[in-house]
Amino acid sequence: MRKTMTGLIAGVGLMWACGTSAQAQELTIFWAEWDPANYLQELANEYEAETGVKVTVETTPWSDFQTKAFTEFNAKGSAYDLVVGDSQWIGAASEAGHYVDLTEFFTKHNLTQVMAPATVKYYSEYPANSKKYWSVPAEGDAVGWSYRKDWFEDPKEMEAFKAKYGYDLAPPKTWAQMRDIAEFFHRPDQKRYGIAIYTDNSYDGLVMGVENAIFSFGGELGDYQNYKVDGIVNSEKNVKALELYRELYGFTPPGWAKSFFVENNQAITENLAAMSMNYFAFFPALVNEASNPNAKVTGFFANPAGPNGEQFAALGGQGISIISYSKNQEEAMKFLEWFIKDETQKRWAELGGYTASAKVLESPEFQNATPYNKAFYETMFKVKDFWATPEYAELLIQMNQRIYPFVTAGQGSAKEALDALAADWNATFKKYGRNK
Amino acid sequence: MATAVMTSLDTKSRAASRGMSDIRIRNLFIIPTILFLIVFNIFPLIYSLGYSFTDFRASSNAPVNFVGLQNYRELLNDPFIWSNFAITAKYVIVSVTGQVIVGFGTAMLLNRDIPMKGLLTTLLLLPMMLSMAVVGLFWKLLYDPSFGIINYTLGLGSFEWLSNPDVALYAVAITDIWMWSPFVMLLSLAGLSAVPKHLYEAAAIDRAGPFYTFFRITLPLVAPILMIAIIFRTMEAFKTFDLAYILTSQPTTEVISIRLYKMAFQEWQTGRSCALAYIVLIMILAITNIYVKYLNKVKER
């Protein structure tokens, strides 16, 4: 009887021990539902083959991503161990204690040198210039452009364009040229339109679209160090940039007032527009003949320069962070150590993920791998981002409220919209005690 | 026979005395229901009322501070919020009026002897059986300026319904009217079929015209049930979220529920959004109260 009891207790003990160990052998990463998340799952499968640790990339549609992630954070839930969170979240998530501080990890692995500088600045560091890091740059991304090479290279079109504008038709080098080309190809009677730009005002679509113009015109959204916005967000440069964006909206296909990444790829695949703005992360679908019948005649270019030659682009992409409420933080840290290795980053890029590793980005192998990788490489070293303060969502909504009526309906003027925005942002920063 | 009844009653009373007394039934069914209501309805209501007086943000671990009426004061002084209320009011008026006209009109047409009346009524009820999200996406395609059937049928070319700030709210209201007129129709049909036939016969003998008959007999008798339909539809239209959110993201269609959602789940201003939810609740209660008073007056007549 005693032997039976001992055996039983030992069995239970063994089961308990195995259970605990099995629990630590699994990691869950939360991300939005898009192709890069599938590539990450493929990469994670290789990690499992190497280490035996099963990593699941759990996804949710983009429209729910922020709400679902923060609901889980707020509940201090341990459903996810890591999150590939949007760059704007970093202030809100770090100040609220949702992310594990990775400063030591950064120093130990010299990540400020390993990763492209802009990616470290916007995906990882908060507050700005504080040398405190909360995530490892994972999916580098920015806004770039695709265009219809066959339309651009048609001799008749080239001749007509040169006759009208006095210079050769080619992928635009400046925003002024882009405006001309958009106007030239805008032919509603033929159901062909000039350009597809971001206009969706429900999250950061429109704002990122306008940022591309603002940053390249030499403008800024404010001083991220001291929260000063007056004279910056409503500067003359920003007014000009917003006016041009409004003008470009006039060359978009009909009903383009709620368009984001899906519609902007459709503009190319469905022969709607000559040029289309989109995140580089969505370009793989454009070179794939299965998803784009025009794949062979689709070209790509980086965000053009503004009137003074400055050339920047709005940052997309995300860093990967360990969630404070995870019960597998140690295991998650090991995964990150594996993720930042050169060979892993190289493999990540091969799978279709956009590495932020400076070494991989600079390699000719990466730059020649796809028709858009070179433009991506050029862009990743000149990106800028929206505010990352905890109240970023309020700032985003206020910007949408002010600029959307002007861009899509021509209500008021660019100056009025930006002056009102400056007032809104000042009030918000005052409310949170940022600009005393 | 009497003996059998007595025996049956005795059995029942014996069963009751064995344990299914009123007190036992109360303990088994009513108290759990009340507890359920308290835990899931009353408690969150009171809890959120408490939060509405604080600066609580669900996304932050910062301490919660009592701010008194500050949230209410700021909300009531916020021009954006008033603009959201104005949009909501406009939407409610257009949508409910449209539903009453279309629904009641259809009920009048159906309230006569026509072939396949049952099948026709069932088919007309289909829109309100569909999910809001499906209806929203479906109508988004119908309104599309490039290939939507509405512009094609009406010969409107590439007229923009959902992108045009002046028209977008009406486009959402038209969809709502299409979806919910059958509800008004159903209730009106019930009211119309309850009007005694002899009143119409008497009116015919007195040679009353159709307008007189409608305004003196039909409408007064159907009015109470029509008022109930209006109350339900007003409350629902005031809370509209799905259709406006799915169809368009125009500032001119940002009804108060969308603003509330953004404030609570995108901006994470939890305390402030609780206050806004209470303002909306008070407004709905006030409107409903006015309607109910009017309904009682109509009933008294």
XYZ file of C-alpha atoms in Angstrom:
737
model
C 0.000 0.000 0.000
C 2.825 2.340 0.995
C 4.575 1.524 -2.303
C 1.426 2.297 -4.236
C 1.042 5.634 -2.438
C 4.681 6.559 -3.025
C 4.357 5.659 -6.691
C 1.197 7.741 -6.971
C 2.768 10.795 -5.336
C 5.877 10.433 -7.515
C 3.669 10.159 -10.606
C 1.738 13.292 -9.685
C 5.011 15.091 -8.975
C 6.398 14.040 -12.319
C 3.257 15.177 -14.110
C 3.433 18.539 -12.357
C 7.106 18.927 -13.219
C 6.492 17.992 -16.867
C 3.540 20.364 -16.999
C 5.625 23.283 -15.793
C 8.413 22.547 -18.176
C 6.029 22.117 -21.112
C 4.495 25.502 -20.258
C 7.886 27.204 -20.563
C 8.472 25.581 -23.942
C 5.799 27.670 -25.625
C 5.695 31.328 -26.574
C 2.889 33.378 -28.083
C 3.580 36.490 -30.141
C 0.706 38.857 -30.846
C 0.631 40.797 -34.097
C -1.779 42.146 -36.706
C -3.104 39.990 -39.509
C -0.893 40.556 -42.547
C 1.770 38.815 -44.604
C 4.751 39.716 -42.355
C 3.021 37.877 -39.485
C 2.947 34.751 -41.666
C 6.641 35.198 -42.447
C 7.349 35.540 -38.726
C 5.492 32.288 -38.087
C 7.695 30.583 -40.679
C 10.774 32.000 -38.980
C 9.460 30.897 -35.584
C 8.992 27.372 -36.919
C 12.725 27.312 -37.620
C 13.326 28.444 -34.031
C 11.201 25.546 -32.831
C 13.166 23.099 -34.981
C 16.378 24.463 -33.473
C 15.372 24.751 -29.828
C 12.191 22.753 -29.334
C 10.364 25.881 -28.129
C 7.052 26.234 -29.926
C 6.322 29.813 -30.957
C 2.835 30.752 -32.145
C 2.180 34.043 -33.904
C -1.387 34.950 -33.045
C -2.998 37.586 -35.222
C -6.031 39.840 -35.294
C -7.261 42.204 -38.053
C -5.533 45.592 -38.121
C -8.770 47.346 -37.190
C -8.871 45.461 -33.852
C -5.161 45.258 -33.177
C -4.739 48.279 -30.918
C -7.964 47.712 -28.977
C -7.319 44.012 -28.463
C -3.689 44.484 -27.469
C -4.392 47.228 -24.945
C -7.411 45.425 -23.529
C -5.122 42.481 -22.798
C -2.397 44.772 -21.373
C -4.884 46.619 -19.173
C -6.186 43.347 -17.814
C -2.547 42.398 -17.092
C -3.259 39.229 -19.050
C -0.573 36.686 -19.790
C -2.126 35.357 -22.998
C 0.739 36.785 -25.039
C 4.446 36.764 -24.223
C 5.581 39.169 -26.908
C 3.842 41.754 -29.049
C 4.933 43.315 -32.321
C 3.316 46.613 -31.368
C 2.911 49.746 -33.447
C 5.654 52.367 -33.100
C 3.240 54.954 -31.635
C 2.331 52.639 -28.756
C 5.734 52.745 -27.153
C 5.057 55.745 -24.902
C 1.677 54.511 -23.700
C 2.864 50.940 -23.212
C 6.159 51.749 -21.497
C 4.781 54.441 -19.161
C 1.965 52.125 -18.111
C 4.435 49.318 -17.408
C 3.108 46.972 -20.064
C 6.521 46.446 -21.721
C 9.663 44.988 -20.175
C 12.605 47.425 -20.148
C 15.114 46.155 -22.733
C 17.814 48.785 -22.125
C 20.231 46.236 -20.687
C 19.520 43.873 -23.578
C 20.210 46.705 -26.006
C 23.541 47.555 -24.385
C 24.617 43.929 -24.103
C 23.990 43.279 -27.797
C 25.000 46.743 -29.016
C 21.679 47.063 -30.819
C 21.976 50.806 -31.384
C 24.763 49.948 -33.839
C 23.351 46.679 -35.149
C 20.009 48.123 -36.209
C 19.418 51.046 -38.616
C 19.491 54.277 -36.527
C 15.991 55.478 -37.459
C 14.462 52.144 -36.486
C 16.067 52.277 -33.036
C 14.899 55.871 -32.578
C 11.256 55.225 -33.476
C 10.603 51.570 -32.662
C 12.632 51.216 -29.487
C 13.566 54.385 -27.603
C 11.217 56.254 -25.287
C 11.266 59.053 -24.255
C 13.166 60.504 -27.202
C 16.963 60.557 -26.595
C 16.558 58.934 -23.175
C 18.652 55.840 -24.048
C 15.866 53.708 -22.635
C 14.700 50.950 -24.963
C 11.467 48.971 -24.933
C 11.450 46.902 -28.088
C 13.719 45.354 -30.677
C 13.152 46.677 -34.213
C 11.379 43.788 -35.909
C 9.460 44.739 -39.030
C 11.075 47.769 -40.562
C 8.660 49.570 -42.801
C 8.014 52.915 -44.402
C 5.849 54.416 -47.058
C 6.995 54.103 -50.656
C 5.374 54.219 -54.077
C 4.488 51.819 -56.867
C 3.743 52.916 -60.422
C 2.664 51.570 -63.786
C 5.840 51.199 -65.815
C 3.864 50.402 -68.978
C 1.960 53.696 -68.728
C 5.114 55.653 -67.985
C 7.149 54.021 -70.771
C 4.548 54.257 -73.524
C 6.249 56.391 -76.246
C 3.016 58.278 -77.013
C 2.506 59.139 -73.364
C 6.122 60.179 -72.998
C 5.860 62.460 -75.993
C 2.605 64.008 -74.840
C 3.951 64.525 -71.325
C 7.135 66.212 -72.541
C 5.098 68.470 -74.816
C 2.836 69.504 -71.929
C 5.280 69.809 -69.008
C 8.646 70.311 -70.715
C 10.544 67.453 -69.085
C 10.749 63.673 -69.462
C 8.119 61.382 -68.030
C 9.836 59.211 -65.398
C 9.259 58.200 -61.767
C 9.008 61.556 -59.952
C 12.008 62.923 -58.113
C 9.991 65.679 -56.440
C 6.457 66.175 -55.136
C 5.916 68.844 -57.797
C 6.721 66.322 -60.531
C 4.427 63.811 -58.866
C 1.594 66.330 -59.013
C 2.216 66.896 -62.746
C 2.279 63.172 -63.494
C -0.894 62.601 -61.448
C -2.630 65.369 -63.361
C -1.370 64.019 -66.698
C -2.702 60.489 -66.143
C -5.990 61.585 -64.565
C -8.551 60.638 -67.210
C -11.928 59.879 -65.590
C -13.566 59.387 -69.002
C -11.197 56.438 -69.581
C -11.609 55.254 -65.955
C -7.897 55.898 -65.438
C -6.780 58.092 -62.595
C -3.610 59.876 -61.623
C -2.708 58.721 -58.162
C -3.814 56.706 -55.140
C -3.020 58.203 -51.746
C -3.994 57.370 -48.173
C -7.231 59.024 -47.047
C -8.706 56.741 -44.369
C -9.168 58.804 -41.213
C -10.051 56.001 -38.803
C -6.481 55.390 -37.559
C -3.189 56.617 -38.981
C -3.768 56.219 -42.743
C -4.457 59.818 -43.737
C -2.025 61.151 -41.145
C 0.818 58.999 -42.482
C -0.012 59.989 -46.034
C 0.150 63.677 -45.159
C 3.329 63.107 -43.105
C 5.082 61.969 -46.301
C 4.457 65.385 -47.790
C 5.090 67.347 -44.590
C 8.436 65.694 -43.783
C 9.673 66.009 -47.370
C 8.698 69.668 -47.443
C 11.043 70.096 -44.486
C 8.218 70.349 -41.974
C 7.753 68.681 -38.603
C 4.768 67.815 -36.423
C 6.278 69.500 -33.390
C 9.287 69.436 -31.122
C 9.229 65.946 -29.617
C 11.568 67.054 -26.783
C 9.540 69.901 -25.349
C 6.079 69.378 -26.914
C 6.114 72.722 -28.683
C 3.779 72.725 -31.689
C 2.921 76.373 -32.385
C 4.685 77.593 -35.493
C 5.866 74.040 -36.231
C 2.811 71.968 -37.093
C 1.196 75.027 -38.673
C 4.366 76.259 -40.354
C 4.377 77.620 -43.895
C 6.113 74.436 -45.097
C 3.375 72.257 -43.612
C 0.664 74.451 -45.117
C 2.227 74.059 -48.579
C 2.580 70.301 -48.071
C -1.042 69.926 -47.003
C -2.229 72.024 -49.928
C -0.348 69.778 -52.322
C -1.812 66.674 -50.684
C -5.287 68.136 -51.153
C -4.445 68.821 -54.782
C -3.314 65.208 -55.265
C -6.625 64.016 -53.806
C -8.285 65.627 -56.817
C -6.475 63.106 -59.060
C -7.560 59.992 -57.141
C -10.224 57.532 -58.344
C -13.835 58.335 -57.374
C -14.893 57.414 -53.844
C -11.286 57.493 -52.598
C -12.111 59.179 -49.279
C -11.653 56.106 -47.082
C -8.715 54.370 -48.673
C -5.754 52.756 -47.029
C -3.323 49.948 -47.831
C -5.814 47.487 -49.361
C -7.352 49.984 -51.773
C -3.974 51.465 -52.679
C -2.693 48.081 -53.882
C -5.983 47.597 -55.749
C -5.336 50.865 -57.571
C -2.390 49.153 -59.278
C -3.836 45.655 -59.643
C -7.117 46.930 -61.092
C -5.609 49.442 -63.544
C -7.035 52.408 -61.658
C -4.065 54.667 -61.011
C -0.679 55.536 -62.463
C 1.005 55.804 -59.037
C 0.078 54.476 -55.639
C 1.288 55.195 -52.121
C 1.717 52.224 -49.792
C 3.814 50.624 -47.079
C 6.689 48.569 -48.433
C 5.284 45.630 -46.474
C 2.444 45.406 -48.996
C 4.674 45.429 -52.067
C 5.313 41.643 -52.183
C 1.701 41.279 -53.356
C 2.449 43.662 -56.228
C 5.343 41.617 -57.608
C 3.375 38.411 -57.320
C 1.603 37.611 -60.587
C -1.020 35.607 -58.730
C -2.214 38.714 -56.879
C -1.246 41.380 -59.421
C -1.921 40.812 -63.123
C 0.272 43.861 -63.754
C 3.194 42.499 -61.721
C 5.602 42.580 -64.683
C 4.859 46.227 -65.424
C 4.814 47.508 -61.844
C 7.734 49.646 -60.752
C 8.637 51.217 -57.412
C 10.204 54.436 -56.164
C 11.040 56.059 -52.846
C 9.070 59.009 -51.471
C 10.107 62.027 -53.597
C 11.873 65.112 -52.322
C 10.195 68.362 -51.371
C 10.823 71.807 -52.922
C 14.084 72.256 -50.990
C 15.478 68.832 -51.790
C 14.678 67.329 -48.390
C 13.501 63.745 -48.683
C 11.888 61.854 -45.844
C 9.101 59.309 -45.489
C 6.574 58.328 -42.871
C 7.629 55.369 -40.767
C 5.528 52.237 -40.643
C 6.575 48.970 -39.101
C 6.918 47.736 -35.567
C 9.297 46.634 -32.860
C 8.903 43.447 -30.848
C 8.462 43.837 -27.081
C 8.198 41.475 -24.153
C 4.968 41.921 -22.238
C 5.448 42.533 -18.497
C 2.644 40.145 -17.571
C 4.134 37.212 -19.514
C 5.009 34.190 -17.404
C 7.718 33.205 -19.886
C 9.853 36.347 -19.917
C 13.123 34.429 -19.721
C 12.161 32.265 -22.680
C 10.985 35.355 -24.574
C 14.358 36.995 -23.976
C 16.070 33.918 -25.429
C 13.878 34.211 -28.506
C 14.890 37.852 -28.934
C 18.564 36.895 -28.595
C 18.060 34.440 -31.448
C 16.003 36.944 -33.449
C 18.728 39.623 -33.527
C 21.456 37.281 -34.766
C 22.806 38.250 -38.200
C 21.885 34.928 -39.766
C 18.341 35.123 -38.354
C 17.911 38.667 -39.654
C 19.178 37.529 -43.053
C 16.708 34.663 -43.035
C 13.934 37.029 -41.874
C 14.608 39.191 -44.934
C 14.701 36.133 -47.218
C 11.289 35.060 -45.964
C 9.820 38.456 -46.819
C 10.085 40.226 -43.462
C 11.652 43.658 -43.506
C 14.738 43.448 -41.398
C 15.955 46.526 -39.558
C 19.494 45.137 -39.351
C 21.821 47.748 -40.858
C 24.233 45.067 -42.061
C 21.559 43.121 -43.944
C 19.954 46.284 -45.337
C 23.309 47.475 -46.686
C 24.139 44.171 -48.361
C 23.827 44.094 -52.185
C 22.192 40.696 -51.770
C 19.262 42.306 -49.936
C 19.052 45.350 -52.168
C 18.868 43.242 -55.333
C 16.488 40.641 -53.956
C 13.310 42.440 -55.092
C 12.472 45.408 -57.358
C 11.634 47.522 -54.291
C 14.310 46.568 -51.746
C 16.652 49.304 -52.929
C 13.953 51.932 -52.467
C 13.204 50.413 -49.067
C 16.882 50.571 -48.049
C 17.109 54.217 -49.134
C 13.896 55.064 -47.290
C 14.741 53.343 -43.996
C 17.593 55.749 -43.405
C 15.354 58.815 -43.791
C 12.140 58.075 -41.954
C 10.257 60.088 -39.372
C 7.319 59.141 -37.203
C 4.262 60.514 -35.441
C 4.234 61.414 -31.722
C 4.857 58.392 -29.491
C 3.568 59.987 -26.277
C 0.970 58.027 -24.275
C -1.767 60.337 -25.560
C -0.807 59.680 -29.205
C -4.303 58.333 -29.983
C -5.924 61.633 -28.985
C -3.398 63.522 -31.109
C -4.104 61.209 -34.035
C -7.861 61.671 -33.779
C -7.475 65.452 -33.505
C -5.280 65.537 -36.597
C -7.809 63.435 -38.502
C -10.650 65.707 -37.380
C -8.816 68.828 -38.566
C -7.236 67.803 -41.851
C -9.747 65.292 -43.236
C -12.473 67.855 -44.115
C -9.881 69.978 -45.919
C -8.222 67.132 -47.851
C -11.336 65.279 -48.978
C -13.923 68.050 -49.147
C -11.898 71.231 -49.481
C -13.539 72.676 -46.372
C -11.672 75.724 -45.080
C -7.991 76.225 -45.865
C -4.832 74.284 -45.054
C -3.716 77.138 -42.782
C -6.992 77.113 -40.846
C -6.871 73.336 -40.449
C -3.289 73.360 -39.153
C -3.829 76.375 -36.875
C -6.791 74.585 -35.325
C -4.698 71.447 -34.980
C -1.948 73.360 -33.191
C -4.557 74.680 -30.754
C -5.948 71.174 -30.172
C -2.517 69.682 -29.559
C -1.508 72.514 -27.252
C -4.645 71.928 -25.197
C -3.995 68.183 -25.078
C -0.365 68.572 -24.006
C -1.479 71.103 -21.417
C -4.095 68.675 -20.108
C -1.426 66.024 -19.559
C 1.062 68.486 -18.138
C 3.591 68.061 -20.935
C 4.122 71.714 -21.947
C 4.072 73.593 -18.670
C -65.009 13.233 -11.157
C -65.018 15.539 -8.164
C -63.073 12.939 -6.270
C -60.502 12.771 -9.058
C -60.035 16.572 -8.997
C -59.691 16.533 -5.257
C -57.112 13.765 -5.485
C -55.142 15.702 -8.115
C -55.198 18.890 -6.009
C -54.123 16.897 -2.995
C -51.181 15.535 -4.953
C -50.192 19.076 -6.044
C -50.503 20.500 -2.568
C -48.533 17.575 -1.230
C -45.833 18.301 -3.849
C -45.904 21.954 -2.842
C -45.591 21.082 0.806
C -42.691 18.779 -0.056
C -40.623 21.790 -1.071
C -41.822 23.748 -4.149
C -43.326 26.460 -2.015
C -43.426 30.094 -3.165
C -40.424 30.816 -0.976
C -38.493 27.939 -2.520
C -39.403 29.080 -6.048
C -38.297 32.604 -5.121
C -35.021 31.304 -3.740
C -34.382 29.070 -6.723
C -35.333 31.344 -9.607
C -35.994 34.947 -8.648
C -33.101 35.640 -6.285
C -30.438 34.278 -8.712
C -31.961 36.386 -11.492
C -31.887 39.494 -9.319
C -28.313 38.720 -8.257
C -27.347 38.223 -11.919
C -28.898 41.572 -12.819
C -27.144 43.303 -9.935
C -23.753 41.814 -10.792
C -23.897 42.302 -14.553
C -26.146 45.367 -14.936
C -26.485 47.465 -11.818
C -22.935 47.059 -10.483
C -21.185 48.091 -13.751
C -23.629 50.964 -14.068
C -22.778 52.294 -10.616
C -19.084 51.482 -11.059
C -18.916 53.421 -14.328
C -20.792 56.300 -12.696
C -18.001 56.402 -10.128
C -15.368 56.407 -12.867
C -17.107 59.285 -14.631
C -15.925 61.532 -11.774
C -12.286 60.471 -12.162
C -9.402 60.865 -14.592
C -9.065 57.081 -14.883
C -7.359 55.763 -18.027
C -7.637 52.013 -18.504
C -4.428 51.926 -20.523
C -2.338 53.363 -17.737
C -1.312 52.145 -14.320
C -1.328 55.715 -13.011
C -3.284 56.406 -9.795
C -6.925 57.357 -10.288
C -7.809 60.879 -9.161
C -11.242 62.192 -8.250
C -11.949 65.197 -10.506
C -15.553 65.908 -9.533
C -17.680 67.241 -12.368
C -14.701 68.189 -14.518
C -15.357 65.484 -17.156
C -18.996 66.532 -17.473
C -18.089 70.220 -17.579
C -15.436 69.714 -20.260
C -17.670 67.485 -22.355
C -20.583 69.893 -22.244
C -18.239 72.719 -23.274
C -16.617 70.729 -26.082
C -17.853 71.983 -29.476
C -16.897 68.646 -31.094
C -19.220 66.772 -28.722
C -22.095 69.148 -29.486
C -21.419 68.689 -33.165
C -21.613 64.902 -32.613
C -24.951 65.363 -30.837
C -26.227 67.563 -33.659
C -25.223 64.927 -36.227
C -26.957 62.262 -34.125
C -30.137 64.338 -33.833
C -30.208 64.976 -37.586
C -29.661 61.288 -38.219
C -32.424 60.245 -35.791
C -34.931 62.664 -37.332
C -34.189 61.674 -40.957
C -33.944 57.979 -40.254
C -36.991 57.564 -37.987
C -39.196 59.819 -40.138
C -38.191 57.852 -43.202
C -38.886 54.549 -41.493
C -42.311 55.677 -40.311
C -43.316 56.958 -43.745
C -42.006 53.919 -45.637
C -43.034 51.366 -43.000
C -46.528 52.730 -42.410
C -47.074 53.312 -46.131
C -46.087 49.725 -46.918
C -48.367 48.456 -44.148
C -51.282 50.435 -45.635
C -50.621 48.840 -49.023
C -50.396 45.378 -47.516
C -53.536 45.839 -45.423
C -55.802 44.841 -48.259
C -56.623 41.713 -50.163
C -53.716 41.121 -52.493
C -52.382 37.853 -53.904
C -49.474 36.187 -52.055
C -49.786 38.684 -49.212
C -48.069 36.346 -46.707
C -45.067 35.683 -48.944
C -44.768 39.385 -49.780
C -44.845 40.360 -46.091
C -42.188 37.770 -45.262
C -39.934 38.959 -48.088
C -40.304 42.569 -46.970
C -39.161 41.571 -43.489
C -35.862 40.137 -44.719
C -33.688 43.303 -44.388
C -34.191 43.543 -40.628
C -33.147 39.924 -40.216
C -29.686 40.588 -41.666
C -26.682 41.524 -39.575
C -25.739 45.209 -39.443
C -22.186 44.484 -40.606
C -23.431 42.561 -43.637
C -25.914 45.314 -44.503
C -23.178 47.941 -44.149
C -20.756 46.144 -46.461
C -23.550 45.317 -48.903
C -24.676 48.944 -49.163
C -21.088 50.116 -49.435
C -20.903 48.175 -52.699
C -24.275 49.519 -53.827
C -23.110 53.098 -53.247
C -19.734 52.601 -54.969
C -19.277 55.419 -57.516
C -17.429 53.183 -60.001
C -19.508 50.029 -60.105
C -22.373 50.501 -57.616
C -25.833 49.716 -58.916
C -27.441 52.811 -57.339
C -25.590 55.327 -59.523
C -26.052 53.073 -62.544
C -29.810 52.783 -62.001
C -30.350 56.455 -61.219
C -27.964 57.598 -63.957
C -25.850 59.547 -61.477
C -22.487 58.825 -63.124
C -19.729 58.796 -60.532
C -21.690 60.633 -57.846
C -20.021 60.059 -54.474
C -22.402 59.072 -51.729
C -20.103 58.068 -48.920
C -17.179 60.404 -49.632
C -19.287 63.504 -49.955
C -19.590 65.165 -46.524
C -22.929 66.755 -47.462
C -24.564 63.489 -48.498
C -22.847 60.790 -46.435
C -25.207 61.076 -43.432
C -28.244 60.734 -45.691
C -26.658 57.701 -47.338
C -26.338 56.056 -43.905
C -29.917 57.061 -43.047
C -31.221 55.580 -46.330
C -29.556 52.272 -45.448
C -31.107 52.381 -41.974
C -34.513 53.172 -43.465
C -34.171 50.204 -45.836
C -33.230 47.948 -42.963
C -35.739 48.999 -40.308
C -38.854 50.146 -42.185
C -40.053 46.510 -42.124
C -40.103 46.706 -38.332
C -42.446 49.714 -38.427
C -44.424 47.974 -41.148
C -44.873 44.869 -39.000
C -46.157 46.806 -35.991
C -48.346 49.035 -38.174
C -49.795 45.988 -39.870
C -50.732 44.570 -36.465
C -52.377 47.897 -35.558
C -54.206 48.175 -38.878
C -55.593 44.668 -38.734
C -56.973 45.431 -35.255
C -59.087 48.383 -36.469
C -62.740 47.196 -36.344
C -64.170 46.788 -39.843
C -67.541 48.209 -38.815
C -65.979 51.655 -38.367
C -65.001 51.710 -42.046
C -68.460 50.409 -42.981
C -70.080 53.191 -40.966
C -67.779 55.752 -42.593
C -68.685 54.400 -46.026
C -72.405 54.679 -45.219
C -71.786 58.287 -44.121
C -69.943 58.827 -47.433
C -66.727 59.848 -45.689
C -63.794 60.434 -48.072
C -60.508 58.495 -47.883
C -58.651 61.355 -46.155
C -61.364 61.741 -43.522
C -61.376 57.977 -42.950
C -57.602 57.904 -42.660
C -57.259 60.860 -40.286
C -60.363 60.190 -38.191
C -60.353 56.384 -37.994
C -57.152 54.691 -39.162
C -54.462 56.988 -37.758
C -55.968 57.556 -34.275
C -56.474 53.824 -33.782
C -53.036 52.832 -35.048
C -51.268 55.751 -33.343
C -50.493 53.997 -30.009
C -48.766 51.062 -31.685
C -47.036 53.400 -34.137
C -45.753 55.413 -31.158
C -44.246 52.244 -29.705
C -42.442 51.625 -33.014
C -41.202 55.236 -32.993
C -39.913 54.906 -29.406
C -37.979 51.750 -30.248
C -36.560 53.121 -33.464
C -35.609 56.478 -31.884
C -33.699 54.739 -29.107
C -31.945 52.470 -31.604
C -31.159 55.290 -34.035
C -29.736 57.371 -31.182
C -27.367 54.523 -30.367
C -26.409 53.841 -34.017
C -22.823 52.760 -34.402
C -22.290 49.865 -36.831
C -23.784 51.298 -40.003
C -22.131 54.695 -39.760
C -18.813 53.117 -38.752
C -18.772 50.559 -41.569
C -20.176 52.712 -44.357
C -18.159 55.892 -43.982
C -15.640 57.618 -41.777
C -16.735 61.151 -42.532
C -16.625 63.674 -39.691
C -20.162 64.542 -40.797
C -21.329 61.019 -39.930
C -19.549 60.755 -36.593
C -22.577 60.092 -34.417
C -22.180 60.214 -30.661
C -21.693 56.425 -30.291
C -18.688 56.503 -32.601
C -17.218 59.405 -30.646
C -17.822 57.473 -27.426
C -16.133 54.376 -28.851
C -13.098 56.357 -29.980
C -12.830 58.107 -26.626
C -13.070 54.860 -24.673
C -11.127 52.392 -26.805
C -8.808 54.391 -29.023
C -7.920 57.301 -26.773
C -8.388 55.269 -23.558
C -9.965 58.227 -21.733
C -11.987 55.856 -19.601
C -13.318 58.283 -16.978
C -14.259 60.875 -19.549
C -15.976 58.311 -21.784
C -17.973 57.046 -18.785
C -19.197 60.613 -18.281
C -20.149 60.866 -21.949
C -21.983 57.544 -21.742
C -24.012 58.951 -18.833
C -24.826 62.121 -20.752
C -26.060 59.973 -23.655
C -28.038 57.782 -21.257
C -29.733 60.807 -19.674
C -30.609 62.175 -23.108
C -32.132 58.872 -24.252
C -34.109 58.638 -21.007
C -35.399 62.182 -21.437
C -36.451 61.609 -25.052
C -38.098 58.293 -24.204
C -39.941 59.914 -21.309
C -41.371 62.573 -23.604
C -42.488 59.893 -26.041
C -44.075 57.757 -23.290
C -46.001 60.760 -21.954
C -47.240 61.459 -25.463
C -48.091 57.784 -25.926
C -50.190 57.836 -22.760
C -52.033 60.913 -24.009
C -52.712 59.198 -27.343
C -54.020 56.141 -25.497
C -56.322 58.245 -23.328
C -57.989 59.797 -26.369
